XYZ file of C-alpha atoms in Angstrom:
438
model
C 47.415 7.674 -23.010
C 45.213 9.609 -20.584
C 45.198 13.412 -20.439
C 43.463 15.572 -17.840
C 43.407 19.361 -18.282
C 43.339 22.033 -15.595
C 42.163 25.592 -16.147
C 43.725 28.707 -14.610
C 41.992 31.022 -12.166
C 44.134 34.168 -12.125
C 47.086 35.569 -10.202
C 47.650 36.629 -6.589
C 50.314 38.926 -5.084
C 53.012 37.175 -3.111
C 54.404 38.185 0.271
C 57.429 39.619 -1.516
C 55.186 42.072 -3.366
C 53.426 43.026 -0.133
C 56.771 43.602 1.598
C 58.142 45.698 -1.251
C 55.028 47.846 -1.393
C 54.945 48.180 2.389
C 58.591 49.174 2.756
C 58.403 51.594 -0.175
C 55.183 53.185 1.112
C 56.542 53.589 4.644
C 59.726 55.150 3.305
C 57.723 57.719 1.324
C 55.528 58.541 4.321
C 58.573 58.922 6.520
C 60.218 61.201 3.954
C 57.133 63.414 3.815
C 56.616 63.477 7.585
C 60.230 64.029 8.585
C 61.284 66.070 5.629
C 64.136 63.668 4.987
C 63.977 63.420 1.220
C 66.885 61.018 1.259
C 64.350 58.401 2.260
C 62.832 58.748 -1.212
C 66.007 57.226 -2.607
C 65.548 54.337 -0.173
C 61.968 53.790 -1.350
C 62.899 53.927 -5.038
C 64.186 50.347 -5.485
C 61.255 48.893 -3.535
C 58.759 50.639 -5.801
C 60.474 50.887 -9.176
C 61.697 47.269 -9.213
C 58.242 45.718 -8.733
C 56.772 48.220 -11.189
C 59.189 47.095 -13.903
C 58.524 43.414 -13.164
C 54.748 43.860 -13.128
C 54.829 45.768 -16.392
C 55.354 42.476 -18.221
C 52.996 40.418 -16.107
C 51.318 37.409 -17.773
C 47.807 37.875 -19.032
C 46.499 34.594 -17.647
C 47.564 31.493 -15.811
C 48.712 28.661 -18.109
C 46.621 25.510 -18.394
C 48.543 22.379 -17.433
C 47.892 18.777 -18.461
C 48.858 15.536 -16.728
C 49.790 12.788 -19.167
C 50.853 9.160 -18.906
C 52.971 8.055 -21.844
C 51.540 4.553 -21.400
C 48.647 3.659 -19.134
C 49.986 0.113 -18.731
C 53.301 -1.261 -17.548
C 54.714 -4.483 -16.141
C 56.441 -5.241 -12.858
C 59.927 -3.822 -13.123
C 58.907 -1.792 -16.171
C 59.051 1.977 -16.624
C 56.358 4.431 -15.602
C 56.601 7.767 -17.401
C 54.324 10.701 -16.692
C 54.665 14.358 -17.498
C 52.982 17.607 -16.598
C 52.953 19.802 -19.699
C 52.714 23.584 -19.384
C 52.140 25.448 -22.673
C 54.173 28.612 -23.205
C 51.820 31.263 -24.543
C 53.190 34.589 -25.848
C 53.863 35.871 -22.351
C 56.820 36.325 -19.987
C 58.738 33.331 -18.599
C 57.148 31.494 -15.695
C 58.430 29.259 -12.938
C 56.233 26.181 -12.423
C 56.459 23.957 -9.351
C 54.881 20.486 -9.603
C 54.197 17.882 -6.944
C 52.306 14.611 -7.446
C 50.974 11.846 -5.258
C 52.541 8.555 -6.297
C 51.289 5.044 -5.434
C 53.291 3.055 -2.927
C 54.415 0.538 -5.531
C 55.733 3.133 -7.986
C 59.241 4.399 -7.252
C 60.246 7.663 -8.914
C 63.825 7.984 -10.094
C 64.394 11.261 -8.247
C 62.063 10.623 -5.331
C 58.760 12.152 -4.299
C 58.809 15.914 -3.786
C 58.678 19.164 -5.704
C 59.820 19.471 -9.309
C 60.463 22.939 -10.728
C 60.921 24.079 -14.305
C 61.194 27.384 -16.160
C 58.597 27.878 -18.892
C 59.798 30.024 -21.781
C 57.816 30.795 -24.924
C 57.245 29.533 -27.526
C 58.011 25.927 -26.508
C 55.716 23.841 -24.312
C 57.655 22.746 -21.240
C 57.098 19.376 -19.565
C 58.010 18.226 -16.073
C 58.822 14.544 -16.435
C 58.106 12.051 -13.662
C 59.987 8.854 -14.467
C 60.000 5.792 -12.265
C 59.604 2.034 -11.998
C 56.557 -0.108 -11.280
C 57.348 -2.475 -8.418
C 54.189 -4.567 -8.010
C 51.187 -5.653 -10.072
C 47.809 -4.021 -9.589
C 45.548 -1.157 -10.611
C 46.658 2.245 -9.353
C 46.033 5.926 -9.867
C 48.919 8.326 -10.406
C 48.121 11.701 -8.905
C 46.502 14.017 -8.228
C 49.221 16.482 -9.195
C 49.468 20.058 -7.958
C 50.848 22.784 -10.227
C 51.723 26.278 -9.013
C 53.075 29.002 -11.288
C 55.176 31.990 -10.235
C 55.656 35.057 -12.456
C 57.081 38.590 -12.451
C 60.244 37.710 -10.546
C 58.312 35.996 -7.776
C 55.857 38.850 -7.196
C 52.787 37.004 -8.555
C 51.682 33.472 -7.834
C 48.806 31.587 -9.412
C 46.156 29.612 -7.618
C 47.430 26.067 -7.227
C 45.892 23.839 -9.868
C 44.952 20.276 -8.944
C 45.152 17.861 -11.864
C 42.961 14.767 -11.361
C 44.688 11.412 -11.057
C 45.084 9.117 -14.049
C 44.718 5.308 -14.048
C 47.793 3.101 -14.208
C 47.689 -0.669 -14.700
C 50.743 -2.755 -13.795
C 50.709 -6.300 -15.169
C 52.303 -9.165 -13.223
C 55.574 -10.400 -14.603
C 55.411 -13.930 -15.984
C 57.904 -16.074 -14.112
C 59.897 -18.504 -16.264
C 57.691 -21.532 -16.888
C 57.887 -24.335 -19.400
C 56.405 -27.804 -19.556
C 57.217 -30.550 -22.015
C 54.544 -32.970 -20.795
C 51.319 -33.612 -22.683
C 48.031 -32.814 -21.013
C 46.000 -35.833 -19.879
C 42.762 -35.208 -21.778
C 43.009 -33.557 -25.175
C 39.522 -33.227 -26.626
C 39.647 -30.137 -28.814
C 39.792 -29.809 -32.566
C 43.489 -29.365 -33.307
C 46.567 -28.915 -31.196
C 49.822 -30.473 -30.030
C 48.627 -33.004 -27.440
C 48.085 -36.684 -28.128
C 44.391 -37.585 -28.180
C 42.789 -40.955 -27.502
C 40.932 -40.590 -30.803
C 42.318 -42.017 -34.024
C 43.236 -39.555 -36.723
C 46.149 -37.778 -38.392
C 49.038 -37.552 -35.995
C 52.518 -38.725 -35.178
C 51.875 -41.281 -32.393
C 51.297 -44.880 -33.458
C 48.077 -46.375 -32.057
C 47.645 -49.643 -33.997
C 48.365 -51.537 -37.217
C 45.184 -52.546 -39.078
C 44.166 -53.865 -42.521
C 43.959 -51.410 -45.368
C 40.581 -49.768 -45.976
C 39.351 -47.616 -48.860
C 40.328 -44.015 -48.189
C 43.586 -44.782 -46.355
C 46.592 -42.844 -47.551
C 49.350 -44.758 -49.278
C 52.030 -43.182 -47.086
C 50.383 -44.888 -44.083
C 51.094 -48.398 -45.457
C 53.204 -50.541 -43.117
C 55.338 -52.460 -45.620
C 56.893 -54.818 -43.066
C 53.563 -56.156 -41.857
C 52.232 -56.175 -45.434
C 55.096 -58.343 -46.647
C 54.841 -60.673 -43.684
C 51.069 -61.208 -43.942
C 50.573 -60.808 -47.646
C 47.753 -58.275 -47.129
C 47.957 -54.510 -47.105
C 48.199 -53.042 -43.589
C 48.384 -49.403 -42.546
C 49.475 -47.557 -39.419
C 46.673 -46.073 -37.323
C 47.755 -42.971 -35.426
C 46.296 -40.885 -32.655
C 45.226 -37.382 -33.594
C 46.831 -34.282 -32.100
C 44.324 -32.008 -30.395
C 44.238 -29.065 -28.053
C 43.271 -29.303 -24.386
C 41.580 -27.075 -21.844
C 43.238 -25.826 -18.664
C 41.408 -24.253 -15.727
C 43.476 -22.184 -13.280
C 41.783 -21.892 -9.889
C 43.341 -19.147 -7.747
C 42.835 -19.591 -4.001
C 43.248 -15.990 -2.819
C 41.325 -16.126 0.450
C 44.483 -15.604 2.524
C 47.676 -13.574 2.331
C 50.956 -14.587 3.958
C 54.426 -13.144 3.778
C 55.373 -9.532 3.189
C 55.536 -8.389 -0.409
C 58.699 -6.586 -1.405
C 57.688 -5.922 -4.988
C 59.474 -7.258 -8.018
C 62.922 -6.759 -6.446
C 62.024 -8.140 -3.008
C 60.361 -11.130 -1.438
C 57.119 -12.475 -2.834
C 53.979 -12.965 -0.783
C 51.329 -15.632 -1.364
C 49.344 -13.368 -3.674
C 52.481 -12.411 -5.609
C 53.425 -16.044 -6.212
C 49.846 -16.966 -7.089
C 49.303 -14.178 -9.601
C 52.738 -14.473 -11.220
C 52.438 -18.256 -11.482
C 48.992 -17.890 -13.064
C 50.405 -15.424 -15.594
C 53.263 -17.779 -16.473
C 51.058 -20.870 -16.846
C 48.499 -18.947 -18.893
C 51.174 -17.610 -21.224
C 52.651 -21.079 -21.756
C 49.450 -22.930 -22.576
C 47.590 -20.129 -24.376
C 50.452 -19.500 -26.781
C 50.788 -23.179 -27.667
C 47.124 -23.330 -28.668
C 45.398 -24.672 -25.549
C 42.291 -23.068 -24.078
C 42.862 -21.525 -20.638
C 40.188 -20.361 -18.181
C 40.758 -18.627 -14.832
C 38.655 -18.647 -11.665
C 39.223 -16.456 -8.589
C 38.260 -18.224 -5.352
C 38.148 -15.564 -2.657
C 35.827 -12.984 -1.192
C 34.338 -12.796 -4.679
C 33.952 -15.464 -7.334
C 35.243 -14.169 -10.660
C 35.721 -16.092 -13.885
C 37.527 -15.515 -17.148
C 36.088 -17.684 -19.956
C 38.400 -20.072 -21.744
C 40.367 -18.715 -24.652
C 43.617 -19.145 -26.481
C 46.299 -17.129 -28.197
C 48.120 -13.899 -27.479
C 44.926 -11.872 -27.210
C 43.560 -14.145 -24.501
C 46.849 -13.927 -22.609
C 46.572 -10.128 -22.535
C 42.966 -10.457 -21.361
C 44.191 -12.761 -18.596
C 46.725 -10.147 -17.470
C 43.952 -7.541 -17.312
C 41.918 -10.011 -15.265
C 44.780 -10.846 -12.896
C 45.509 -7.247 -11.896
C 41.968 -7.055 -10.482
C 42.584 -9.900 -8.022
C 41.634 -8.808 -4.507
C 44.848 -7.754 -2.726
C 43.083 -7.474 0.658
C 41.739 -10.992 1.246
C 39.205 -11.558 3.999
C 39.715 -15.283 4.580
C 36.223 -16.123 3.356
C 35.106 -17.667 0.092
C 32.042 -19.060 -1.657
C 30.776 -22.552 -0.976
C 32.220 -25.529 -2.789
C 28.920 -26.237 -4.521
C 28.795 -22.768 -6.041
C 32.406 -23.120 -7.165
C 31.950 -26.570 -8.741
C 28.957 -25.350 -10.749
C 31.071 -22.559 -12.143
C 33.861 -24.817 -13.394
C 34.008 -25.987 -16.986
C 33.839 -29.502 -18.389
C 35.346 -32.310 -16.354
C 37.741 -33.119 -19.211
C 39.771 -29.979 -18.471
C 42.987 -30.078 -16.477
C 42.353 -28.151 -13.252
C 45.407 -26.478 -11.705
C 44.692 -25.108 -8.226
C 47.100 -22.423 -6.997
C 46.714 -22.486 -3.222
C 48.881 -21.783 -0.141
C 47.094 -24.542 1.842
C 46.806 -22.338 4.913
C 43.607 -23.820 6.310
C 41.447 -26.915 6.180
C 39.044 -25.309 3.707
C 41.738 -25.404 1.023
C 42.277 -29.122 1.598
C 38.520 -29.739 1.534
C 38.304 -27.852 -1.760
C 40.950 -30.082 -3.342
C 39.296 -33.228 -2.010
C 35.922 -32.108 -3.385
C 37.406 -31.471 -6.838
C 39.188 -34.834 -6.777
C 35.911 -36.649 -6.067
C 34.413 -35.204 -9.258
C 36.904 -37.203 -11.328
C 38.763 -34.206 -12.716
C 42.401 -34.226 -13.720
C 43.686 -32.188 -10.794
C 47.033 -30.646 -9.875
C 47.617 -28.559 -6.732
C 50.414 -25.973 -6.803
C 51.695 -24.872 -3.388
C 52.197 -21.090 -3.472
C 53.271 -20.569 0.145
C 56.685 -18.831 0.171
C 59.372 -20.423 2.278
C 60.064 -17.232 4.252
C 56.463 -16.806 5.441
C 56.340 -16.544 9.251
C 53.787 -15.309 11.792
C 53.718 -11.538 12.172
C 53.139 -11.643 15.942
C 56.040 -13.205 17.841
C 56.467 -14.313 21.442
C 58.182 -17.128 23.322
C 55.718 -19.677 21.904
C 55.876 -18.575 18.267
C 58.656 -20.937 17.173
C 57.034 -24.011 18.712
C 53.584 -23.118 17.398
C 54.913 -22.457 13.904
C 56.719 -25.791 13.896
C 53.567 -27.656 14.948
C 51.601 -25.885 12.233
C 54.188 -26.894 9.631
C 53.948 -30.533 10.734
C 50.162 -30.437 10.489
C 50.381 -28.861 7.038
C 52.838 -31.538 5.914
C 50.424 -34.232 7.108
C 47.588 -32.561 5.188
C 49.651 -32.550 1.991
C 50.473 -36.214 2.561
C 46.795 -37.105 2.976
C 45.935 -35.232 -0.211
C 48.571 -37.150 -2.135
C 47.208 -40.333 -0.614
C 43.785 -39.722 -2.160
C 45.268 -38.961 -5.574
C 45.773 -35.186 -5.442
C 49.348 -34.335 -6.494
C 50.726 -31.319 -4.622
C 53.799 -29.625 -6.049
C 55.524 -26.436 -4.805
C 55.836 -23.688 -7.382
C 59.400 -23.589 -8.691
C 58.991 -22.038 -12.112
C 60.215 -23.753 -15.251
C 59.591 -27.497 -15.336
C 58.082 -27.591 -11.850
C 54.905 -29.327 -13.052
C 56.417 -31.844 -15.475
C 56.627 -34.692 -12.948
C 53.098 -34.054 -11.717
C 51.628 -33.816 -15.226
C 53.363 -37.047 -16.186
C 51.772 -38.715 -13.155
C 48.328 -37.285 -13.979
C 48.641 -38.408 -17.605
C 49.442 -41.957 -16.529
C 46.499 -42.004 -14.126
C 44.175 -40.818 -16.890
C 45.497 -43.452 -19.280
C 45.111 -46.171 -16.631
C 41.534 -45.131 -15.899
C 40.678 -45.331 -19.617
C 42.100 -48.839 -19.843
C 40.203 -49.989 -16.741
C 36.971 -48.461 -18.039
C 37.195 -50.653 -21.132
């Protein structure tokens, strides 16, 4: 929760007070000059009314505070802010509040002026409730507070409350995978390893050796051969996953959580879903941003690492430039070759295809996830747009076909289960390569 105070700077007369004093003063002058003492009765309300109201004028301007109930939210989640005005032992005040709101935060009652009556002794709060529509780092505010007292005769200097930070996490799209990862080389986990050890997958039947557990004895083979034999199993270990986010280009118009998704929306939400799935099942997940800047999140696991990944994802550059670091610099920044590398890319240019080909030549277990939304179309349209877009789609289809031909599986992002077929294919390729290497 972030709080920013604002201090008062005194009161000023309003135009209503100037008008009342002016009309009352002119009426008195006219009565004295013309000898029409009836005009004194006309001046009475204009002078006595303000005098009564100003007799109970506030001693000082109240100090307001801008508060966020929670500095973090999630796409589609609530955003609650309030401007609190303490009620000192002084007359009631009317406070008018207006705040600048980010584009991707929609207030329930719209953007405008909010008014409330402040009565002692309770602190009054103007609540700004809304919904976060898109992931990212924002600032709510600044907010302007103006207080009116003495029946509208006094107004305070407008107080500007500094903005407060707001972080909106990407929503994790439904994702689940039942396939084992191709290369499990950690200490303990749920994936089948090529190493022998305690596990549930049968690897071989071998003669009994000192130290073998009795529950591992294979009684059928023992009775057939006459010698003790035991089952050798493959150990269950964790694996490492590297998510490479190709964010050099943006395509499609983002409509927030309730609208259409752009390339960056699909990329970030898919990364959040994949990270949540693998990190919570015990695998180590690392993230790399491939764009105008090269950022990395070291590998980690568990719920804490998933929250760190969300913090990392909201800082992804939402204004891509189309440029990125060289492939050599990127390859040096990647982790061990035994990790499964999942590249989230829209495949909008040849550089993306070259990146995948370069990673495939290093012998990594590689999966490419196509994040281009189906509704993405050129922004500029003319009589040649349809034909040009169709030719570009054909060229992109040929590029995907060539990538698959050199062993790079490319799968469109479809949420839950969308990578099972690809991971099964990658696992078989890894198993085949191990057999051939023997």
